[in-house]
XYZ file of C-alpha atoms in Angstrom:
190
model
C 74.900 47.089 99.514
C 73.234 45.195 96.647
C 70.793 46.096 94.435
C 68.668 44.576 91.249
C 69.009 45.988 88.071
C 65.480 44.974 86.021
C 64.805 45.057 82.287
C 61.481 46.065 81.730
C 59.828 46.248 77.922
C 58.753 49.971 77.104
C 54.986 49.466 77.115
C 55.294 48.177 81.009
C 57.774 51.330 81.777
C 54.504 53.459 80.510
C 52.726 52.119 83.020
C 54.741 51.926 85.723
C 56.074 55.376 84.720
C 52.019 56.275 85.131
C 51.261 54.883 88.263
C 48.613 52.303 86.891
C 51.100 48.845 87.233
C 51.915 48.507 90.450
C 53.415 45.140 90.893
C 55.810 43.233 88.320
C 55.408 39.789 88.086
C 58.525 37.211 87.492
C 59.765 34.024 87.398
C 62.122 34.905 89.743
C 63.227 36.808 92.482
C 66.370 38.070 94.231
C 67.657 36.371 97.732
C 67.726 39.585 99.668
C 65.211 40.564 102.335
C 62.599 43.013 101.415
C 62.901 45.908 101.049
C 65.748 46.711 98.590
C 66.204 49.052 95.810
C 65.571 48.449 92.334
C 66.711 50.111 88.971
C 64.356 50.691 86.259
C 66.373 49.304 82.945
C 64.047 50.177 79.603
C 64.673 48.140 77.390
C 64.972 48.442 73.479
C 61.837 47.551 70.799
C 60.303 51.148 70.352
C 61.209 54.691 69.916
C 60.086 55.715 74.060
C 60.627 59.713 73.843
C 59.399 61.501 77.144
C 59.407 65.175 78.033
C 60.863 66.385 80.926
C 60.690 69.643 82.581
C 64.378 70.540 82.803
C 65.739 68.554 80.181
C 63.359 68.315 77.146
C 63.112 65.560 75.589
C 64.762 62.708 76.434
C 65.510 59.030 74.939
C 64.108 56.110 77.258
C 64.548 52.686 75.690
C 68.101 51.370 76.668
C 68.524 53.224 79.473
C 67.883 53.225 83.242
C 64.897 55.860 83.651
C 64.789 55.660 87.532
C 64.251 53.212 90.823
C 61.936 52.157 93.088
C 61.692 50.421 96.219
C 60.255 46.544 96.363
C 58.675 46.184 99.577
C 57.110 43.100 98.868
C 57.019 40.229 96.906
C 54.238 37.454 96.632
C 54.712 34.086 95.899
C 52.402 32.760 92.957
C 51.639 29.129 92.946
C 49.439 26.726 91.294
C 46.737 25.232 93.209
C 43.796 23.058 91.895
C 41.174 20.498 93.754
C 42.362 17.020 93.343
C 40.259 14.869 91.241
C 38.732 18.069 90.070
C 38.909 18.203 85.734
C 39.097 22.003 86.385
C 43.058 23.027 85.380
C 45.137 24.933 88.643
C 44.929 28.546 89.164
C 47.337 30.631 90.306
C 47.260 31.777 94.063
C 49.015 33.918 96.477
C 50.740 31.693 98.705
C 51.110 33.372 102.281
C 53.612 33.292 105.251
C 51.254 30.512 106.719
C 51.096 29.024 103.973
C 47.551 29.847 103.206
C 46.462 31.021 99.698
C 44.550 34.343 98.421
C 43.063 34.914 95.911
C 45.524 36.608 93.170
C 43.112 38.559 91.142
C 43.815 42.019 92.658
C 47.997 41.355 92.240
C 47.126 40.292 88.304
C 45.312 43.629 88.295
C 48.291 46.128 89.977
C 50.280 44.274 87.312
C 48.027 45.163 84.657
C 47.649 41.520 83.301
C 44.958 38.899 82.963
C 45.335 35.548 84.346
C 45.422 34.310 81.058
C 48.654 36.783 80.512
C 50.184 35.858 83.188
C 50.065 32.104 82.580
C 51.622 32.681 78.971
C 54.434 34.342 80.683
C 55.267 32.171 83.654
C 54.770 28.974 80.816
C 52.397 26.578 83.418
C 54.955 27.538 86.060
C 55.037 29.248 89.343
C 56.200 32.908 89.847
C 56.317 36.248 91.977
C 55.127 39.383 91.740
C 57.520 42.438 93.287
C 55.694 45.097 94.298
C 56.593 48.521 93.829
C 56.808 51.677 95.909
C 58.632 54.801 96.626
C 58.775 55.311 92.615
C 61.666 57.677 90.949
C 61.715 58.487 87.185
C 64.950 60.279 87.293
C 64.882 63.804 85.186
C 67.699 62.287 82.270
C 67.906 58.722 81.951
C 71.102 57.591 82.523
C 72.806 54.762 79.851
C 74.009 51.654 80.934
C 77.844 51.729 80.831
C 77.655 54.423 83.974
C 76.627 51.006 85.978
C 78.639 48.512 88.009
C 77.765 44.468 88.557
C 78.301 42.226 91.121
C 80.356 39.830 89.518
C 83.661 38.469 90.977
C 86.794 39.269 88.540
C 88.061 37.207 86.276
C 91.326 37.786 86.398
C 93.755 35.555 89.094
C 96.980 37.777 90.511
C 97.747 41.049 91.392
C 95.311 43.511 90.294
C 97.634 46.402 89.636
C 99.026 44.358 86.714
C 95.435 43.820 84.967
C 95.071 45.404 81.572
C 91.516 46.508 82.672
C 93.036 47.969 86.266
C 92.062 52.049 86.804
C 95.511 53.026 88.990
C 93.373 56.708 89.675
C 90.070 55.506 90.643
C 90.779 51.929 91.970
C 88.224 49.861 89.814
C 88.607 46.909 87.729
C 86.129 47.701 84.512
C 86.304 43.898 82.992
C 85.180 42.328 86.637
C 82.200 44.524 87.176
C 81.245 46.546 84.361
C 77.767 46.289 83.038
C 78.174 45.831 80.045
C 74.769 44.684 78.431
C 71.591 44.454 80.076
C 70.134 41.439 81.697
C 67.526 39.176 80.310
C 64.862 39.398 83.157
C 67.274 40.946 86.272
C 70.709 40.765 87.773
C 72.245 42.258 91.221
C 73.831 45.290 91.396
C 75.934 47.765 93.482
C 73.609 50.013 94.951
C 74.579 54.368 94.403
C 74.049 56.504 92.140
């Protein structure tokens, strides 16, 4: 079953990790159906400490500090009157292809609309919402992850340097080995 693995910058974690940002907004978005389970990648740019009850303190920048479910995602789009001098505004374009308002998702994603034009660059864009939020008790570092990438290696697997004979898994085809830009799919399990 797949999964996204998302890289999120520390000071979004904090909020997300708080409650207060509710729904990420991206340029993109996975093709699976909603909902589906998404890892929590922190990345780098800031010593992140947090305290935990049963572990102390623990490191959070580069490394996955937990999951949560997307059970939604909203299409942004530009719309603007035509003939109007007024630039478009982003919308939430619905199912029947109406369009909302978006000023309550730019506030669940803690963002202006000015912030969230910057980021999407004039362009179009999604915001994921999240539920069902887990910040796991020691984050976990990236190399204990697996990809969905096909391997890379043609013939018989058993004769592939990177081959594991005693757990059956071929590290070079699906290893993760650094994290994704924005997001990437993943093998869901812990």
């Amino acid at each position: 079953m797949k999964a996204v693995f998302l890289s999120i910058r520390p000071n979004w974690c904090k909020l997300i990790w708080s409650g207060m940002k509710t729904v990420e907004v991206r340029k993109t978005r996975p093709k699976l159906e909603t909902p589906f389970k998404v890892y929590i990648y922190c990345t780098g740019a800031g010593a992140w400490w947090q305290r935990f009850p049963k572990t102390g303190l623990q490191k959070m920048e580069e490394r996955i500090i937990g999951t949560f479910v997307c059970d939604k995602i909203d299409r942004l789009t530009h719309i603007g009157a035509t003939g109007s001098r007024e630039p478009a505004k982003l919308y939430i374009e619905t199912s029947d292809l109406q369009y909302e308002n978006a000023d309550e998702l730019f506030q669940e994603a803690c963002l202006t609309e000015a912030q969230a034009e910057k980021y999407l660059k004039g362009g179009d864009g999604y915001g994921w919402h999240i539920s069902d939020l887990i910040i796991w008790d020691e984050p976990v570092r990236l190399k204990n992850f697996w990809g969905m990438k096909p391997c890379r290696h043609s013939g018989d697997c058993c004769t592939c340097p990177q081959w594991d004979n005693l757990n059956g898994n071929c590290y070079a085809s699906r290893y993760i080995s650094r994290p994704p830009q924005s997001w990437c799919y993943m093998e869901d399990g812990e």
